Amino acid sequence: MPAKVRKAVFPAAGLGTRFLPATKSLPKEMLPVVDKPIIQYGVEEALHSGIQNIIIVTGRGKSAIEDHFDVSFELEDLLEKRAKKDLLAIVRNISDMINVAYIRQKEALGLGHAVLRAMELVGQEPFAVVLADDVIDAETPCLRQLLDVYSFFSAPVLAVMEVPRENISAYGCIDAEPVTHNNTNDRVFRIRDLVEKPKASEAPSNLAIIGRYVITPDIFDSLQSINPGSGGEIQLTDALKHLLRSRPIYAYRFDGTRYDAGDKLGFLKATVELALQRPDLGGPFREYLKGLKL
Ligand code: UTP
């Protein structure tokens, strides 16, 4: 049996330039989709996947994230006095939800660098990485799907999805062969190679790496061995490519819909789709949308 995955690292120290000016002072992880900050969707996904220990890598101006997962005495006191039981439960739930630890990434030197900052807190055990700006709507949480594949193969697993060829240069991309698993051969892939942001004409496939990973602790040696790559940043994809020399790595084409909520159009799509699913909002919101002259 492979070691149990107990911890999830949330890199949240990026600058969020695609969402300026909103992200000048507000961390993009705190942008609300309907009424929840996007990072809370990721934290709930980790919880529903059986992971309770959350490590958030924060940067400058990210204290709103810490406040969000902390107890708010004044607010709870006020809601209690006003007998707003439902709201009180929502607010308490957030701080009761998780064991959370924070570590600082002083400079945004890349996703790989952010993950490396969590090395001491993770220790010598397998862990998940969740990029909160990928909001994933799935019946079985995406991370749970990856953990099942990890348990079967005892190896790192990355979530991938098919994207149109012309969009692949925005992602890390895999060169991989399908592996038969649970009687299908179009979900699990054994990775042969990884390329960060390839040109469409040079991409080895249309399978893009998205923001969910289950990784083994030997990734930290790889992260310490590599040089800055695409965009002058320490890339997690480059470290995984390095790790591939010493152990097999798998990819899983997860079942669900991923929204890039760090991008304006993706954020709008997530907002509309998730609002439509809400029992309290879906009906009136659908009626409103039907009335739009599109
Ligand atoms: P992005 O590629 O979305 O970059 O990072 P970004 O800086 O956050 O946003 P844009 O592109 O400028 O709009 C992917 C994830 O990696 C984290 C981000 O917070 C995000 O969750 N990250 C990125 C870090 O934690 N540190 C970094 O140095 C870079």
PDB file of N, CA, C and O and ligand atoms in Angstrom, residues 10-19 28-29 57 62 105 107-111 113-114 130-133 197 233 260 262, ligand 1:
ATOM      1  N   PHE A  10      -1.382  24.482  -1.403  1.00  0.00           N
ATOM      2  CA  PHE A  10      -2.088  25.449  -2.256  1.00  0.00           C
ATOM      3  C   PHE A  10      -1.144  26.609  -2.560  1.00  0.00           C
ATOM      4  O   PHE A  10      -1.015  27.527  -1.735  1.00  0.00           O
ATOM      5  N   PRO A  11      -0.472  26.614  -3.712  1.00  0.00           N
ATOM      6  CA  PRO A  11       0.359  27.777  -4.053  1.00  0.00           C
ATOM      7  C   PRO A  11      -0.567  28.959  -4.352  1.00  0.00           C
ATOM      8  O   PRO A  11      -1.448  28.855  -5.205  1.00  0.00           O
ATOM      9  N   ALA A  12      -0.399  30.022  -3.603  1.00  0.00           N
ATOM     10  CA  ALA A  12      -1.302  31.181  -3.775  1.00  0.00           C
ATOM     11  C   ALA A  12      -0.499  32.467  -3.684  1.00  0.00           C
ATOM     12  O   ALA A  12      -0.945  33.451  -3.099  1.00  0.00           O
ATOM     13  N   ALA A  13       0.702  32.442  -4.250  1.00  0.00           N
ATOM     14  CA  ALA A  13       1.571  33.613  -4.148  1.00  0.00           C
ATOM     15  C   ALA A  13       1.792  34.282  -5.495  1.00  0.00           C
ATOM     16  O   ALA A  13       2.612  35.183  -5.611  1.00  0.00           O
ATOM     17  N   GLY A  14       1.045  33.836  -6.506  1.00  0.00           N
ATOM     18  CA  GLY A  14       1.194  34.438  -7.841  1.00  0.00           C
ATOM     19  C   GLY A  14       0.678  35.869  -7.837  1.00  0.00           C
ATOM     20  O   GLY A  14      -0.044  36.288  -6.925  1.00  0.00           O
ATOM     21  N   LEU A  15       1.008  36.596  -8.881  1.00  0.00           N
ATOM     22  CA  LEU A  15       0.648  38.020  -8.909  1.00  0.00           C
ATOM     23  C   LEU A  15      -0.747  38.249  -9.482  1.00  0.00           C
ATOM     24  O   LEU A  15      -1.330  39.315  -9.288  1.00  0.00           O
ATOM     25  N   GLY A  16      -1.283  37.274 -10.191  1.00  0.00           N
ATOM     26  CA  GLY A  16      -2.646  37.402 -10.724  1.00  0.00           C
ATOM     27  C   GLY A  16      -2.786  38.542 -11.706  1.00  0.00           C
ATOM     28  O   GLY A  16      -3.799  39.249 -11.712  1.00  0.00           O
ATOM     29  N   THR A  17      -1.794  38.718 -12.596  1.00  0.00           N
ATOM     30  CA  THR A  17      -1.814  39.879 -13.494  1.00  0.00           C
ATOM     31  C   THR A  17      -2.969  39.831 -14.489  1.00  0.00           C
ATOM     32  O   THR A  17      -3.401  40.879 -14.979  1.00  0.00           O
ATOM     33  N   ARG A  18      -3.482  38.614 -14.787  1.00  0.00           N
ATOM     34  CA  ARG A  18      -4.586  38.541 -15.758  1.00  0.00           C
ATOM     35  C   ARG A  18      -5.867  39.133 -15.193  1.00  0.00           C
ATOM     36  O   ARG A  18      -6.834  39.311 -15.914  1.00  0.00           O
ATOM     37  N   PHE A  19      -5.880  39.382 -13.892  1.00  0.00           N
ATOM     38  CA  PHE A  19      -7.119  39.876 -13.284  1.00  0.00           C
ATOM     39  C   PHE A  19      -6.948  41.271 -12.696  1.00  0.00           C
ATOM     40  O   PHE A  19      -7.705  41.680 -11.817  1.00  0.00           O
ATOM     41  N   LYS A  28      -6.073  36.927  -5.961  1.00  0.00           N
ATOM     42  CA  LYS A  28      -7.069  36.363  -6.894  1.00  0.00           C
ATOM     43  C   LYS A  28      -7.771  35.167  -6.277  1.00  0.00           C
ATOM     44  O   LYS A  28      -8.919  34.875  -6.601  1.00  0.00           O
ATOM     45  N   GLU A  29      -7.106  34.488  -5.337  1.00  0.00           N
ATOM     46  CA  GLU A  29      -7.722  33.323  -4.668  1.00  0.00           C
ATOM     47  C   GLU A  29      -8.942  33.730  -3.832  1.00  0.00           C
ATOM     48  O   GLU A  29      -9.727  32.899  -3.429  1.00  0.00           O
ATOM     49  N   VAL A  57       0.687  28.509   0.404  1.00  0.00           N
ATOM     50  CA  VAL A  57       1.899  29.294   0.136  1.00  0.00           C
ATOM     51  C   VAL A  57       1.422  30.685  -0.258  1.00  0.00           C
ATOM     52  O   VAL A  57       0.790  30.854  -1.306  1.00  0.00           O
ATOM     53  N   LYS A  62      -1.409  39.003   0.862  1.00  0.00           N
ATOM     54  CA  LYS A  62      -2.330  37.863   0.824  1.00  0.00           C
ATOM     55  C   LYS A  62      -2.981  37.601   2.183  1.00  0.00           C
ATOM     56  O   LYS A  62      -3.487  36.516   2.425  1.00  0.00           O
ATOM     57  N   GLN A 105       6.116  32.815   0.222  1.00  0.00           N
ATOM     58  CA  GLN A 105       7.045  32.854  -0.913  1.00  0.00           C
ATOM     59  C   GLN A 105       7.328  34.337  -1.122  1.00  0.00           C
ATOM     60  O   GLN A 105       6.434  35.077  -1.539  1.00  0.00           O
ATOM     61  N   GLU A 107       9.172  36.091  -3.137  1.00  0.00           N
ATOM     62  CA  GLU A 107       9.137  36.607  -4.511  1.00  0.00           C
ATOM     63  C   GLU A 107       8.446  35.577  -5.379  1.00  0.00           C
ATOM     64  O   GLU A 107       8.682  34.367  -5.189  1.00  0.00           O
ATOM     65  N   ALA A 108       7.642  36.028  -6.335  1.00  0.00           N
ATOM     66  CA  ALA A 108       6.922  35.085  -7.205  1.00  0.00           C
ATOM     67  C   ALA A 108       7.889  34.548  -8.269  1.00  0.00           C
ATOM     68  O   ALA A 108       7.946  35.040  -9.387  1.00  0.00           O
ATOM     69  N   LEU A 109       8.647  33.512  -7.881  1.00  0.00           N
ATOM     70  CA  LEU A 109       9.675  32.980  -8.785  1.00  0.00           C
ATOM     71  C   LEU A 109       9.203  31.744  -9.532  1.00  0.00           C
ATOM     72  O   LEU A 109       9.997  31.023 -10.118  1.00  0.00           O
ATOM     73  N   GLY A 110       7.900  31.476  -9.458  1.00  0.00           N
ATOM     74  CA  GLY A 110       7.346  30.365 -10.236  1.00  0.00           C
ATOM     75  C   GLY A 110       6.614  29.356  -9.372  1.00  0.00           C
ATOM     76  O   GLY A 110       6.823  29.285  -8.157  1.00  0.00           O
ATOM     77  N   LEU A 111       5.762  28.567 -10.028  1.00  0.00           N
ATOM     78  CA  LEU A 111       4.964  27.564  -9.326  1.00  0.00           C
ATOM     79  C   LEU A 111       5.865  26.521  -8.641  1.00  0.00           C
ATOM     80  O   LEU A 111       5.616  26.134  -7.492  1.00  0.00           O
ATOM     81  N   HIS A 113       8.878  26.896  -7.567  1.00  0.00           N
ATOM     82  CA  HIS A 113       9.510  27.554  -6.423  1.00  0.00           C
ATOM     83  C   HIS A 113       8.530  27.633  -5.254  1.00  0.00           C
ATOM     84  O   HIS A 113       8.901  27.407  -4.097  1.00  0.00           O
ATOM     85  N   ALA A 114       7.264  27.919  -5.560  1.00  0.00           N
ATOM     86  CA  ALA A 114       6.240  27.999  -4.497  1.00  0.00           C
ATOM     87  C   ALA A 114       6.076  26.634  -3.820  1.00  0.00           C
ATOM     88  O   ALA A 114       6.000  26.543  -2.589  1.00  0.00           O
ATOM     89  N   VAL A 130      -2.814  21.766  -5.208  1.00  0.00           N
ATOM     90  CA  VAL A 130      -4.075  22.277  -5.753  1.00  0.00           C
ATOM     91  C   VAL A 130      -3.870  23.730  -6.172  1.00  0.00           C
ATOM     92  O   VAL A 130      -3.501  24.563  -5.338  1.00  0.00           O
ATOM     93  N   LEU A 131      -4.094  24.018  -7.445  1.00  0.00           N
ATOM     94  CA  LEU A 131      -4.073  25.420  -7.893  1.00  0.00           C
ATOM     95  C   LEU A 131      -5.511  25.914  -7.811  1.00  0.00           C
ATOM     96  O   LEU A 131      -6.381  25.476  -8.578  1.00  0.00           O
ATOM     97  N   ALA A 132      -5.735  26.788  -6.833  1.00  0.00           N
ATOM     98  CA  ALA A 132      -7.113  27.164  -6.520  1.00  0.00           C
ATOM     99  C   ALA A 132      -7.815  27.857  -7.672  1.00  0.00           C
ATOM    100  O   ALA A 132      -9.043  27.810  -7.777  1.00  0.00           O
ATOM    101  N   ASP A 133      -7.051  28.498  -8.575  1.00  0.00           N
ATOM    102  CA  ASP A 133      -7.755  29.199  -9.656  1.00  0.00           C
ATOM    103  C   ASP A 133      -8.359  28.235 -10.678  1.00  0.00           C
ATOM    104  O   ASP A 133      -9.152  28.645 -11.513  1.00  0.00           O
ATOM    105  N   LYS A 197       4.247  24.777 -21.980  1.00  0.00           N
ATOM    106  CA  LYS A 197       3.791  25.748 -22.976  1.00  0.00           C
ATOM    107  C   LYS A 197       4.422  25.545 -24.376  1.00  0.00           C
ATOM    108  O   LYS A 197       5.119  26.439 -24.891  1.00  0.00           O
ATOM    109  N   GLU A 233      10.961  31.322 -14.748  1.00  0.00           N
ATOM    110  CA  GLU A 233      10.442  30.849 -13.469  1.00  0.00           C
ATOM    111  C   GLU A 233      10.845  29.394 -13.222  1.00  0.00           C
ATOM    112  O   GLU A 233      11.067  28.636 -14.176  1.00  0.00           O
ATOM    113  N   ASP A 260     -11.016  27.930 -15.584  1.00  0.00           N
ATOM    114  CA  ASP A 260      -9.825  28.700 -15.205  1.00  0.00           C
ATOM    115  C   ASP A 260     -10.316  30.026 -14.628  1.00  0.00           C
ATOM    116  O   ASP A 260     -10.455  31.021 -15.341  1.00  0.00           O
ATOM    117  N   GLY A 262      -8.842  32.082 -12.881  1.00  0.00           N
ATOM    118  CA  GLY A 262      -7.812  33.125 -12.834  1.00  0.00           C
ATOM    119  C   GLY A 262      -7.814  33.953 -14.119  1.00  0.00           C
ATOM    120  O   GLY A 262      -7.024  34.880 -14.279  1.00  0.00           O
TER     121      GLY A 262
HETATM  122  P1  UTP B   1      -0.459  31.449 -12.710  1.00  0.00           P
HETATM  123  O1  UTP B   1       0.235  30.867 -13.871  1.00  0.00           O
HETATM  124  O2  UTP B   1      -1.942  31.531 -12.785  1.00  0.00           O
HETATM  125  O3  UTP B   1       0.193  32.856 -12.405  1.00  0.00           O
HETATM  126  O4  UTP B   1      -0.043  30.590 -11.433  1.00  0.00           O
HETATM  127  P2  UTP B   1      -0.311  34.043 -11.519  1.00  0.00           P
HETATM  128  O5  UTP B   1       0.847  34.944 -11.279  1.00  0.00           O
HETATM  129  O6  UTP B   1      -1.006  33.573 -10.279  1.00  0.00           O
HETATM  130  O7  UTP B   1      -1.431  34.756 -12.408  1.00  0.00           O
HETATM  131  P3  UTP B   1      -1.300  35.569 -13.778  1.00  0.00           P
HETATM  132  O8  UTP B   1      -0.969  34.577 -14.844  1.00  0.00           O
HETATM  133  O9  UTP B   1      -0.250  36.639 -13.588  1.00  0.00           O
HETATM  134  O10 UTP B   1      -2.663  36.167 -13.941  1.00  0.00           O
HETATM  135  C1  UTP B   1      -0.577  29.310 -11.181  1.00  0.00           C
HETATM  136  C2  UTP B   1      -0.641  29.088  -9.685  1.00  0.00           C
HETATM  137  O11 UTP B   1       0.644  29.127  -9.117  1.00  0.00           O
HETATM  138  C3  UTP B   1       0.719  30.095  -8.088  1.00  0.00           C
HETATM  139  C4  UTP B   1      -0.423  31.054  -8.359  1.00  0.00           C
HETATM  140  O12 UTP B   1      -0.840  31.701  -7.156  1.00  0.00           O
HETATM  141  C5  UTP B   1      -1.475  30.138  -8.955  1.00  0.00           C
HETATM  142  O13 UTP B   1      -2.202  29.455  -7.946  1.00  0.00           O
HETATM  143  N1  UTP B   1       2.052  30.737  -8.125  1.00  0.00           N
HETATM  144  C6  UTP B   1       2.564  31.123  -9.319  1.00  0.00           C
HETATM  145  C7  UTP B   1       2.736  30.927  -6.948  1.00  0.00           C
HETATM  146  O14 UTP B   1       2.267  30.585  -5.847  1.00  0.00           O
HETATM  147  N2  UTP B   1       3.976  31.512  -7.018  1.00  0.00           N
HETATM  148  C8  UTP B   1       4.534  31.903  -8.196  1.00  0.00           C
HETATM  149  O15 UTP B   1       5.664  32.406  -8.170  1.00  0.00           O
HETATM  150  C9  UTP B   1       3.804  31.712  -9.372  1.00  0.00           C
END
